[in-house]
Coordinates of C-alpha atoms in Angstrom, one line a residue:
Chain A
X1 CA -10.7 8.1 22.4
X2 CA -11.2 5.2 24.8
X3 CA -8.4 3.2 23.3
X4 CA -6.2 6.2 23.4
X5 CA -7.1 6.7 27.1
X6 CA -6.2 3.1 27.9
X7 CA -3.0 3.4 26.0
X8 CA -2.0 6.5 27.9
X9 CA -2.9 4.9 31.2
X10 CA -0.8 1.8 30.3
X11 CA 2.0 4.2 29.4
X12 CA 1.8 5.9 32.8
X13 CA 2.3 2.7 34.7
X14 CA 5.9 2.0 33.8
X15 CA 6.6 5.8 34.4
X16 CA 5.1 5.4 37.9
X17 CA 7.3 2.3 38.5
X18 CA 10.4 4.3 37.3
X19 CA 9.4 7.2 39.6
X20 CA 9.3 4.7 42.6
X21 CA 12.8 3.5 41.6
X22 CA 14.2 7.0 41.5
X23 CA 12.6 7.9 44.9
X24 CA 13.9 4.7 46.4
X25 CA 17.4 5.4 45.0
X26 CA 17.4 8.9 46.4
X27 CA 18.0 7.7 49.9
X28 CA 20.9 5.5 48.7
X29 CA 22.4 8.5 46.9
X30 CA 22.9 10.1 50.2
X31 CA 26.5 9.9 51.4
X32 CA 27.1 7.8 54.5
X33 CA 25.1 5.1 56.0
X34 CA 21.3 5.7 56.2
X35 CA 21.4 4.0 59.6
X36 CA 23.5 6.9 61.0
X37 CA 20.5 9.1 60.6
X38 CA 18.3 6.8 62.6
X39 CA 20.6 6.0 65.5
X40 CA 22.4 8.3 67.8
X41 CA 26.1 8.7 67.3
X42 CA 27.0 6.7 70.4
X43 CA 25.0 3.6 69.4
X44 CA 26.8 0.4 70.0
X45 CA 27.8 -2.1 67.3
X46 CA 25.0 -4.5 68.3
X47 CA 22.4 -1.7 68.1
X48 CA 23.6 -0.8 64.5
X49 CA 23.3 -4.5 63.4
X50 CA 19.9 -4.8 65.1
X51 CA 18.6 -1.6 63.4
X52 CA 20.0 -2.7 60.1
X53 CA 18.0 -5.9 60.3
X54 CA 14.9 -4.1 61.5
X55 CA 15.0 -1.7 58.6
X56 CA 16.0 -4.4 56.1
X57 CA 19.2 -2.6 55.3
X58 CA 21.3 -5.8 55.5
X59 CA 19.7 -7.2 52.4
X60 CA 20.6 -6.4 48.8
X61 CA 19.3 -3.2 47.3
X62 CA 17.0 -5.0 44.8
X63 CA 15.4 -7.0 47.6
X64 CA 15.0 -3.8 49.7
X65 CA 13.4 -2.1 46.7
X66 CA 11.0 -5.0 46.2
X67 CA 10.0 -5.0 49.9
X68 CA 9.6 -1.2 50.0
X69 CA 7.5 -1.2 46.8
X70 CA 5.3 -4.1 48.0
X71 CA 4.6 -2.2 51.2
X72 CA 4.1 1.1 49.4
X73 CA 1.5 -0.5 47.1
X74 CA -0.5 -1.5 50.2
X75 CA -0.3 2.0 51.5
X76 CA 2.4 1.4 54.0
X77 CA 5.2 4.0 53.6
X78 CA 6.8 3.2 56.9
X79 CA 6.9 5.5 59.9
X80 CA 8.6 8.8 60.3
X81 CA 11.9 8.7 62.2
X82 CA 11.2 12.1 63.7
X83 CA 7.9 11.4 65.5
X84 CA 7.1 7.8 64.8
X85 CA 3.8 8.5 63.1
X86 CA 2.9 6.6 59.9
X87 CA 4.4 8.4 56.9
X88 CA 1.2 8.0 54.9
X89 CA -0.8 10.0 57.5
X90 CA 1.7 12.7 57.6
X91 CA 1.8 13.0 53.8
X92 CA -1.9 13.0 53.4
X93 CA -2.6 15.7 55.9
X94 CA 0.2 17.8 54.4
X95 CA -1.2 17.2 50.9
X96 CA -4.5 18.5 52.0
X97 CA -2.9 21.8 53.0
X98 CA -0.9 21.9 49.8
X99 CA -4.1 21.3 47.9
X100 CA -5.8 24.3 49.5
X101 CA -2.8 26.5 48.5
X102 CA -2.5 25.1 45.0
X103 CA -6.2 25.5 44.3
X104 CA -6.2 29.1 45.4
X105 CA -3.0 29.8 43.6
X106 CA -4.1 27.8 40.5
X107 CA -7.3 29.8 40.3
X108 CA -5.4 33.1 40.6
X109 CA -2.8 32.0 38.0
X110 CA -5.5 30.9 35.6
X111 CA -7.4 34.1 35.8
X112 CA -4.4 36.4 35.6
X113 CA -2.6 34.2 33.1
X114 CA -5.5 34.0 30.6
X115 CA -6.3 37.7 31.0
X116 CA -2.7 38.7 30.4
X117 CA -2.4 36.2 27.6
X118 CA -5.4 37.7 25.8
X119 CA -4.1 41.2 26.2
X120 CA -0.5 40.4 25.1
X121 CA -1.6 38.4 22.1
X122 CA -2.9 41.7 20.7
X123 CA -6.5 40.8 20.6
X124 CA -7.0 44.0 22.6
X125 CA -5.3 47.3 22.0
X126 CA -1.7 47.2 21.0
X127 CA -0.7 49.8 23.6
X128 CA -1.5 47.2 26.2
X129 CA 0.5 44.5 24.4
X130 CA 3.8 46.2 25.3
X131 CA 3.0 46.7 28.9
X132 CA 1.7 43.1 29.3
X133 CA 4.9 41.7 27.7
X134 CA 6.9 43.6 30.3
X135 CA 4.7 42.2 33.0
X136 CA 4.9 38.6 31.9
X137 CA 8.7 38.7 31.4
X138 CA 9.0 40.1 34.9
X139 CA 6.6 37.5 36.1
X140 CA 8.6 34.5 34.8
X141 CA 11.8 36.0 36.2
X142 CA 10.7 36.7 39.7
X143 CA 12.2 34.5 42.4
X144 CA 8.9 33.5 44.1
X145 CA 10.5 33.1 47.6
X146 CA 11.7 36.7 47.3
X147 CA 8.4 37.9 46.2
X148 CA 6.9 36.1 49.2
X149 CA 9.3 38.1 51.5
X150 CA 8.5 41.4 49.7
X151 CA 4.8 40.7 50.1
X152 CA 5.3 40.0 53.8
X153 CA 7.3 43.2 54.2
X154 CA 4.6 45.3 52.5
X155 CA 1.4 43.7 53.7
X156 CA 2.4 42.4 57.0
X157 CA 5.2 44.4 58.4
X158 CA 4.4 47.8 56.9
X159 CA 0.7 47.8 56.5
X160 CA -0.2 45.1 59.0
X161 CA -3.1 44.0 56.8
X162 CA -2.4 40.3 56.5
X163 CA -0.6 37.7 58.7
X164 CA 3.0 37.0 57.8
X165 CA 3.0 33.2 58.3
X166 CA 1.0 30.2 59.3
X167 CA -2.2 28.8 58.1
X168 CA -4.7 29.6 60.7
X169 CA -5.2 32.0 63.7
X170 CA -5.1 29.2 66.2
X171 CA -2.3 26.6 66.3
X172 CA -4.8 23.7 65.8
X173 CA -4.1 22.9 62.2
X174 CA -7.7 22.8 61.0
X175 CA -8.6 25.0 58.1
X176 CA -12.0 26.4 57.3
X177 CA -13.1 28.6 54.4
X178 CA -14.0 31.6 56.5
X179 CA -12.6 35.1 56.5
X180 CA -10.2 34.4 59.5
X181 CA -8.6 31.6 57.6
X182 CA -8.7 33.0 54.1
X183 CA -6.5 36.0 55.1
X184 CA -3.7 33.6 55.8
X185 CA -4.1 32.2 52.2
X186 CA -3.8 35.5 50.3
X187 CA 0.0 36.2 50.4
X188 CA 1.1 32.5 49.9
X189 CA -1.3 32.2 47.0
X190 CA -0.1 35.3 45.3
X191 CA 3.6 34.3 45.7
X192 CA 2.8 30.8 44.4
X193 CA 0.8 32.1 41.4
X194 CA 3.2 34.7 40.1
X195 CA 5.5 32.5 37.9
X196 CA 2.7 30.1 36.7
X197 CA 0.5 33.1 35.7
X198 CA 3.2 34.6 33.6
X199 CA 4.0 31.2 32.0
X200 CA 0.4 30.6 31.2
X201 CA 0.1 34.1 29.7
X202 CA 3.2 33.7 27.5
X203 CA 2.2 30.2 26.3
X204 CA -1.3 31.5 25.5
X205 CA 0.0 34.6 23.7
X206 CA 2.5 32.5 21.7
X207 CA -0.2 30.0 20.7
X208 CA -2.6 32.8 19.7
X209 CA 0.1 34.5 17.6
X210 CA 0.8 31.2 15.9
X211 CA -2.8 30.6 15.1
X212 CA -3.2 34.1 13.7
X213 CA -0.5 33.3 11.2
X214 CA -2.2 30.2 9.8
X215 CA -3.9 30.1 6.4
X216 CA -7.4 29.5 7.7
X217 CA -7.3 32.9 9.4
X218 CA -6.8 34.5 6.0
X219 CA -9.8 32.5 4.7
X220 CA -11.9 33.7 7.7
X221 CA -10.9 37.3 7.1
X222 CA -11.3 37.0 3.4
X223 CA -14.9 35.8 3.7
X224 CA -15.6 38.9 5.8
X225 CA -16.2 37.3 9.2
X226 CA -16.5 40.0 11.9
X227 CA -13.5 40.3 14.3
X228 CA -15.5 39.0 17.2
X229 CA -16.3 35.8 15.4
X230 CA -12.7 35.4 14.2
X231 CA -11.6 35.7 17.9
X232 CA -13.9 32.8 18.8
X233 CA -12.0 30.6 16.3
X234 CA -8.6 31.8 17.6
X235 CA -9.6 31.1 21.2
X236 CA -10.9 27.6 20.4
X237 CA -7.7 26.7 18.7
X238 CA -5.5 28.2 21.4
X239 CA -7.4 26.3 24.1
X240 CA -5.6 23.0 24.2
X241 CA -2.1 24.5 24.4
X242 CA -3.2 26.9 27.1
X243 CA -4.9 24.1 29.0
X244 CA -1.8 22.0 28.9
X245 CA 0.2 24.9 30.3
X246 CA -2.3 25.4 33.1
X247 CA -2.3 21.7 34.0
X248 CA 1.4 21.5 34.1
X249 CA 1.6 24.6 36.2
X250 CA -0.9 23.3 38.7
X251 CA 1.0 20.1 38.9
X252 CA 4.2 22.0 39.5
X253 CA 2.5 24.1 42.2
X254 CA 1.5 21.1 44.3
X255 CA 5.0 19.9 44.6
X256 CA 7.1 22.9 43.7
X257 CA 5.9 25.2 46.4
X258 CA 8.6 24.0 48.7
X259 CA 10.1 27.5 48.9
X260 CA 6.9 29.4 49.4
X261 CA 5.6 27.0 51.9
X262 CA 8.9 27.4 53.8
X263 CA 8.7 31.2 53.8
X264 CA 5.2 31.2 55.1
X265 CA 5.5 28.1 57.3
X266 CA 2.5 26.7 55.4
X267 CA 2.3 23.1 56.7
X268 CA 2.0 21.6 53.2
X269 CA 3.8 18.8 51.4
X270 CA 6.7 21.0 50.4
X271 CA 7.3 22.2 54.0
X272 CA 7.1 18.5 55.1
X273 CA 9.7 17.6 52.5
X274 CA 12.1 20.3 53.6
X275 CA 11.7 19.3 57.2
X276 CA 12.3 15.7 56.2
X277 CA 15.5 16.7 54.4
X278 CA 16.9 18.6 57.4
X279 CA 16.0 16.1 60.0
X280 CA 17.3 13.4 57.6
X281 CA 14.0 11.6 58.1
X282 CA 14.5 9.2 55.1
X283 CA 11.1 7.3 55.2
X284 CA 9.3 10.7 55.3
X285 CA 11.5 12.0 52.5
X286 CA 10.8 9.0 50.3
X287 CA 7.0 9.0 51.1
X288 CA 6.5 12.6 50.4
X289 CA 8.5 12.5 47.1
X290 CA 6.6 9.4 46.0
X291 CA 3.2 10.9 46.7
X292 CA 4.0 14.2 45.0
X293 CA 5.5 12.6 42.0
X294 CA 2.6 10.1 41.5
X295 CA 0.1 13.0 41.8
X296 CA 2.2 14.9 39.2
X297 CA 2.0 11.8 36.9
X298 CA -1.7 11.6 37.4
X299 CA -2.2 15.3 36.7
X300 CA -0.1 15.0 33.5
X301 CA -2.2 12.1 32.4
X302 CA -5.4 14.0 33.0
X303 CA -4.0 17.0 31.1
X304 CA -2.9 14.8 28.2
X305 CA -6.4 13.2 28.0
X306 CA -8.3 16.4 28.2
X307 CA -6.0 18.0 25.6
X308 CA -6.4 15.2 23.1
X309 CA -10.1 15.2 23.8
X310 CA -10.3 18.9 22.8
X311 CA -7.9 18.5 19.9
X312 CA -7.6 14.9 18.6
X313 CA -4.7 16.0 16.2
X314 CA -2.2 16.1 19.0
X315 CA -2.5 12.5 20.2
X316 CA 0.9 11.0 20.8
X317 CA 1.8 7.7 19.2
Chain B
X1 CA 6.3 26.4 23.9
X2 CA 6.3 28.0 20.6
X3 CA 7.4 31.6 20.2
X4 CA 6.5 33.8 17.3
X5 CA 6.7 37.4 16.4
X6 CA 4.3 40.1 17.0
X7 CA 4.1 40.9 13.3
X8 CA 1.4 38.3 12.6
X9 CA 3.8 35.5 13.3
X10 CA 6.0 36.0 10.3
X11 CA 9.1 33.9 10.8
X12 CA 12.4 35.5 10.1
X13 CA 14.4 32.8 8.3
X14 CA 16.1 34.8 5.6
X15 CA 19.7 35.5 6.3
X16 CA 20.0 32.5 8.6
X17 CA 22.2 32.3 11.6
X18 CA 24.9 34.6 10.2
X19 CA 22.7 37.6 10.3
X20 CA 21.5 36.8 13.9
X21 CA 24.0 39.1 15.7
X22 CA 23.1 42.3 13.8
X23 CA 19.4 41.5 14.5
X24 CA 20.2 40.9 18.1
X25 CA 22.0 44.3 18.4
X26 CA 19.0 46.1 17.0
X27 CA 17.0 45.1 20.0
X28 CA 17.6 47.7 22.6
X29 CA 16.1 45.8 25.6
X30 CA 18.1 42.7 24.8
X31 CA 21.3 44.6 24.3
X32 CA 20.8 46.5 27.6
X33 CA 20.2 43.1 29.3
X34 CA 23.4 41.7 27.8
X35 CA 25.4 44.7 29.0
X36 CA 23.9 44.4 32.5
X37 CA 24.9 40.7 32.6
X38 CA 28.4 41.6 31.4
X39 CA 28.7 44.3 34.0
X40 CA 27.7 41.9 36.8
X41 CA 30.2 39.3 35.4
X42 CA 32.9 41.9 35.5
X43 CA 32.0 43.0 39.1
X44 CA 31.9 39.3 40.2
X45 CA 35.3 38.5 38.6
X46 CA 36.8 41.7 39.9
X47 CA 35.2 41.4 43.4
X48 CA 38.7 41.6 44.9
X49 CA 39.1 45.0 43.4
X50 CA 35.6 46.4 43.6
X51 CA 34.5 45.2 47.0
X52 CA 35.0 48.0 49.6
X53 CA 35.5 45.5 52.5
X54 CA 36.5 42.0 53.3
X55 CA 33.2 40.0 52.9
X56 CA 33.9 37.9 55.9
X57 CA 34.8 40.7 58.4
X58 CA 32.2 40.9 61.1
X59 CA 31.4 44.0 63.2
X60 CA 28.8 43.7 65.8
X61 CA 28.0 47.4 65.8
X62 CA 27.1 47.2 62.1
X63 CA 24.4 44.5 62.6
X64 CA 21.6 45.2 60.1
X65 CA 23.1 48.7 59.5
X66 CA 21.1 51.0 57.3
X67 CA 21.8 51.6 53.6
X68 CA 24.2 54.4 53.3
X69 CA 26.0 53.9 56.6
X70 CA 29.7 54.8 56.3
X71 CA 31.6 51.6 55.6
X72 CA 28.4 49.7 55.0
X73 CA 27.1 51.3 51.8
X74 CA 24.4 48.7 51.2
X75 CA 23.9 48.0 54.9
X76 CA 25.2 45.3 57.2
X77 CA 24.0 41.7 57.6
X78 CA 23.1 39.6 60.6
X79 CA 26.8 39.5 61.7
X80 CA 27.5 43.1 60.7
X81 CA 29.4 42.1 57.5
X82 CA 29.3 44.5 54.5
X83 CA 26.4 43.5 52.3
X84 CA 27.7 45.3 49.2
X85 CA 31.0 43.2 49.4
X86 CA 29.1 40.0 50.0
X87 CA 26.7 40.7 47.1
X88 CA 29.8 41.2 44.8
X89 CA 31.5 38.0 46.0
X90 CA 28.2 36.2 46.1
X91 CA 27.7 37.0 42.4
X92 CA 30.5 34.6 41.6
X93 CA 28.8 31.5 43.0
X94 CA 25.3 32.7 41.9
X95 CA 26.4 33.3 38.3
X96 CA 28.3 30.0 38.2
X97 CA 25.2 28.2 39.5
X98 CA 23.1 30.0 36.9
X99 CA 25.2 29.1 33.9
X100 CA 27.2 25.9 34.6
X101 CA 24.2 23.5 35.2
X102 CA 22.5 24.6 32.0
X103 CA 25.8 24.4 30.0
X104 CA 26.5 20.9 31.3
X105 CA 22.9 19.8 30.8
X106 CA 23.1 21.2 27.3
X107 CA 26.0 18.9 26.4
X108 CA 24.7 15.8 28.1
X109 CA 21.1 16.3 27.2
X110 CA 21.9 17.3 23.7
X111 CA 24.1 14.2 23.2
X112 CA 21.5 11.8 24.7
X113 CA 18.8 13.3 22.5
X114 CA 20.9 13.2 19.3
X115 CA 21.9 9.6 20.0
X116 CA 18.3 8.6 20.8
X117 CA 17.0 10.4 17.8
X118 CA 19.6 9.2 15.3
X119 CA 19.8 5.5 16.5
X120 CA 16.0 5.2 17.0
X121 CA 14.5 1.9 17.9
X122 CA 15.4 0.3 21.2
X123 CA 18.2 2.9 22.0
X124 CA 15.7 5.6 21.6
X125 CA 13.1 3.8 23.8
X126 CA 15.6 3.2 26.6
X127 CA 17.0 6.8 26.7
X128 CA 13.7 8.6 26.3
X129 CA 11.7 6.4 28.8
X130 CA 14.4 7.2 31.3
X131 CA 13.9 10.9 30.5
X132 CA 10.2 10.4 30.9
X133 CA 10.7 9.2 34.5
X134 CA 12.6 12.3 35.4
X135 CA 10.0 14.4 33.6
X136 CA 7.4 12.9 36.0
X137 CA 8.7 15.0 38.9
X138 CA 7.9 18.7 39.3
X139 CA 11.2 20.2 38.4
X140 CA 11.9 22.3 41.5
X141 CA 10.9 19.3 43.7
X142 CA 13.3 17.1 41.9
X143 CA 16.2 19.5 42.4
X144 CA 15.3 20.0 46.1
X145 CA 15.0 16.3 46.7
X146 CA 18.3 15.4 45.0
X147 CA 20.2 18.3 46.6
X148 CA 18.6 17.3 49.9
X149 CA 19.6 13.6 49.6
X150 CA 23.1 14.5 48.5
X151 CA 23.5 17.0 51.3
X152 CA 24.4 20.7 51.3
X153 CA 27.2 22.0 49.1
X154 CA 27.7 23.8 45.8
X155 CA 28.7 20.7 43.8
X156 CA 25.7 18.8 45.0
X157 CA 23.4 21.6 44.1
X158 CA 24.9 21.8 40.7
X159 CA 24.4 18.1 40.2
X160 CA 20.8 18.4 41.2
X161 CA 20.3 21.3 38.7
X162 CA 22.0 19.4 35.9
X163 CA 19.7 16.5 36.4
X164 CA 16.7 18.8 36.4
X165 CA 17.7 20.4 33.0
X166 CA 18.8 17.3 31.1
X167 CA 15.4 15.8 30.3
X168 CA 13.8 18.8 28.5
X169 CA 16.9 19.4 26.5
X170 CA 17.2 15.8 25.6
X171 CA 13.6 15.8 24.5
X172 CA 14.1 18.8 22.1
X173 CA 17.3 17.3 20.7
X174 CA 15.6 14.0 20.2
X175 CA 12.6 15.4 18.4
X176 CA 14.6 17.6 16.0
X177 CA 17.0 14.7 15.2
X178 CA 14.2 12.2 14.6
X179 CA 12.5 14.8 12.3
X180 CA 15.6 15.4 10.1
X181 CA 17.2 11.9 10.3
X182 CA 15.4 10.7 7.1
X183 CA 15.6 14.0 5.2
X184 CA 17.0 13.7 1.7
X185 CA 20.3 15.5 2.5
X186 CA 21.0 13.2 5.4
X187 CA 20.2 10.1 3.4
X188 CA 22.4 11.5 0.6
X189 CA 25.3 12.0 3.1
X190 CA 24.8 8.4 4.3
X191 CA 24.8 7.0 0.7
X192 CA 27.9 9.0 -0.1
X193 CA 29.6 6.8 2.5
X194 CA 29.9 9.4 5.3
X195 CA 30.4 7.8 8.7
X196 CA 27.9 8.3 11.5
X197 CA 30.2 10.7 13.4
X198 CA 30.6 12.8 10.2
X199 CA 26.9 12.9 9.5
X200 CA 26.0 13.8 13.1
X201 CA 28.7 16.5 13.1
X202 CA 27.9 18.1 9.8
X203 CA 24.2 17.4 9.2
X204 CA 22.5 16.8 12.5
X205 CA 24.2 19.0 15.0
X206 CA 23.9 22.3 13.1
X207 CA 20.1 21.7 13.0
X208 CA 19.8 20.6 16.6
X209 CA 22.0 23.4 17.9
X210 CA 19.6 26.3 17.3
X211 CA 16.6 25.0 19.1
X212 CA 18.5 23.6 22.1
X213 CA 20.6 26.7 22.5
X214 CA 17.5 28.9 22.5
X215 CA 15.8 26.7 25.0
X216 CA 18.9 26.5 27.2
X217 CA 19.3 30.3 27.1
X218 CA 15.7 30.6 28.4
X219 CA 16.6 28.2 31.2
X220 CA 19.4 30.2 32.7
X221 CA 17.0 32.4 34.5
X222 CA 15.2 29.3 35.8
X223 CA 18.6 28.0 36.9
X224 CA 19.5 31.1 38.9
X225 CA 16.1 31.2 40.6
X226 CA 16.2 27.5 41.5
X227 CA 19.9 27.6 42.5
X228 CA 19.3 30.5 44.8
X229 CA 16.2 28.7 46.0
X230 CA 18.4 25.8 47.0
X231 CA 20.7 28.3 48.7
X232 CA 17.7 29.9 50.4
X233 CA 16.6 26.5 51.8
X234 CA 20.2 25.9 53.1
X235 CA 21.1 23.3 50.4
X236 CA 23.6 25.4 48.5
X237 CA 26.8 26.9 49.9
X238 CA 27.9 26.3 53.4
X239 CA 28.4 29.4 55.7
X240 CA 30.3 31.7 55.8
X241 CA 30.5 31.8 52.0
X242 CA 28.5 34.5 50.3
X243 CA 25.7 33.4 47.9
X244 CA 22.6 35.4 47.1
X245 CA 20.1 32.7 48.0
X246 CA 21.6 32.0 51.4
X247 CA 22.1 35.7 52.1
X248 CA 18.4 36.3 51.5
X249 CA 17.5 33.5 53.9
X250 CA 19.9 34.9 56.6
X251 CA 18.5 38.4 56.2
X252 CA 15.0 37.3 56.9
X253 CA 15.9 38.0 60.5
X254 CA 16.1 41.7 59.5
X255 CA 12.5 41.7 58.2
X256 CA 11.2 43.8 61.0
X257 CA 14.4 45.7 61.7
X258 CA 15.5 46.8 58.3
X259 CA 13.2 45.5 55.6
X260 CA 15.0 47.3 52.7
X261 CA 18.3 45.6 53.5
X262 CA 16.5 42.2 53.8
X263 CA 15.2 42.6 50.2
X264 CA 18.6 43.4 48.6
X265 CA 19.9 39.8 47.7
X266 CA 16.6 38.9 46.3
X267 CA 16.6 42.1 44.2
X268 CA 20.0 40.9 42.7
X269 CA 18.6 37.4 41.9
X270 CA 15.5 39.1 40.3
X271 CA 17.4 41.6 38.2
X272 CA 19.9 39.1 36.9
X273 CA 17.0 36.7 36.2
X274 CA 15.1 39.3 34.3
X275 CA 18.2 40.2 32.3
X276 CA 18.8 36.6 31.2
X277 CA 15.2 36.3 30.2
X278 CA 15.2 39.5 28.2
X279 CA 18.4 38.5 26.5
X280 CA 17.1 35.0 25.8
X281 CA 13.9 36.5 24.3
X282 CA 16.2 38.7 22.1
X283 CA 18.0 35.6 21.0
X284 CA 14.8 33.9 20.0
X285 CA 13.8 36.9 17.9
X286 CA 17.3 37.3 16.4
X287 CA 17.4 33.6 15.3
X288 CA 13.7 33.5 14.4
X289 CA 13.6 30.1 15.9
X290 CA 10.5 28.3 16.7
X291 CA 10.9 26.4 19.9

């Protein structure tokens, strides 16, 4: 297990390097001169040259990448063009908010996903199976940003039960786990959790179905094992696949909630990213992307290790 | 993700691909979904005929008009334009953005995967490690970031979506190709003097096609949700063109005034997405393919 873990970590390193290369290239994919986003339109020729030198844009791309990577490794992601604050600080505080939302949504998605997965796999009554299948196929098809709007219409506009946007009652961005703050979390968490819950349910159901068709299930039934004991075997075997789906979904939530965070003006990493895009704040865009992708790599690594710890057969070569 | 049938996981293999269509037709839900998609396609293509009004014609008096208003059957938008007409015209872009990225990624990703799997060795390593890097981004985030870096526009959004769909398709194509590359019938074909192109065309592709087609079909709904999401963020079409995602974003202003109208574009995205998913599920069952 330890040698496998080391092998996976070593495998993740070049991936992380590749990720940094993609993130760096993103800015140079952009049409036009990145400098035009930094300086006002009426900037003089000298100012442009000066700014180019200051941002290192006069050197070759490889050198630029090297310098950027070197600084990034030391935790220096540059400063935001918008407000001049260090990108790392901005990203970290946004990530904290995204983490709160992802944890809440992840918990919700896990509970709902596993419950629906069990029901639709037919371990319960078959009458439910049909209903649950409709629910899960609806769940994977729902545009989550639209669901967010519908939730706001129903629970904020019509019923007035929950706040339509923001993260806390006062504008100071602090978040505490009390009732006043939790009510802001409910709608974003539901909107974020919908698709992941359905994906987890479908993956789990498919995995259970596949296990039920294996030969050892016939053996277990043939030797007269009661149904409840058989179910224990089924669940234990379905665990690694389900866990992988859960891990992947939580990783996706952290970075993929751009849209939900935008609808609810939730000041997380996704919201930060979309702001960076529209203000053409390139250092902030790069920094946020890099942080989110590296966290995703880390989560995938952890999922992989947990999965292979639970089920050594699936270790990758 | 593996998909198996409710009847204890028995795989339908007998009859092969040729019997797939009759099996698909037997599934009422999948057929209904297919008919719905076809109807939307017809409405989109014939928007010039079906749309009751010019989708760009603004009328201040009709701003956020209610559903059922004369001349604004599905209500009016923030500029008083006819929402029904804009939904019909918007279906064109939304459908293109649902299908084109997946279709292009199917070709590129499939080709990359087959080449990687068939050649093996260093070629495989180079191609698949590149795919791994793109896999290392949450998919929606990748699409948003690429579209954001390239700037707004349909073409840029489609490029972003293509890049999002290539890695998973390449992975499936690669694993199937690697699996069958050394099977006896492929080796036999090689020994009989068949060239690489012929072997890939007659032995590899028929085997790879099933799994990647099934997977791609299931991704069309992901594509429409993500594409409309890009439009919603303002990274898709540029105004005044109609597209469901950007319409949904613009109608957020009507949230308090006329919530039902504000939900309509999203309802379209949702129903088309459900239809594609139900149809893709039907395809899986009809082919009896294990993903």
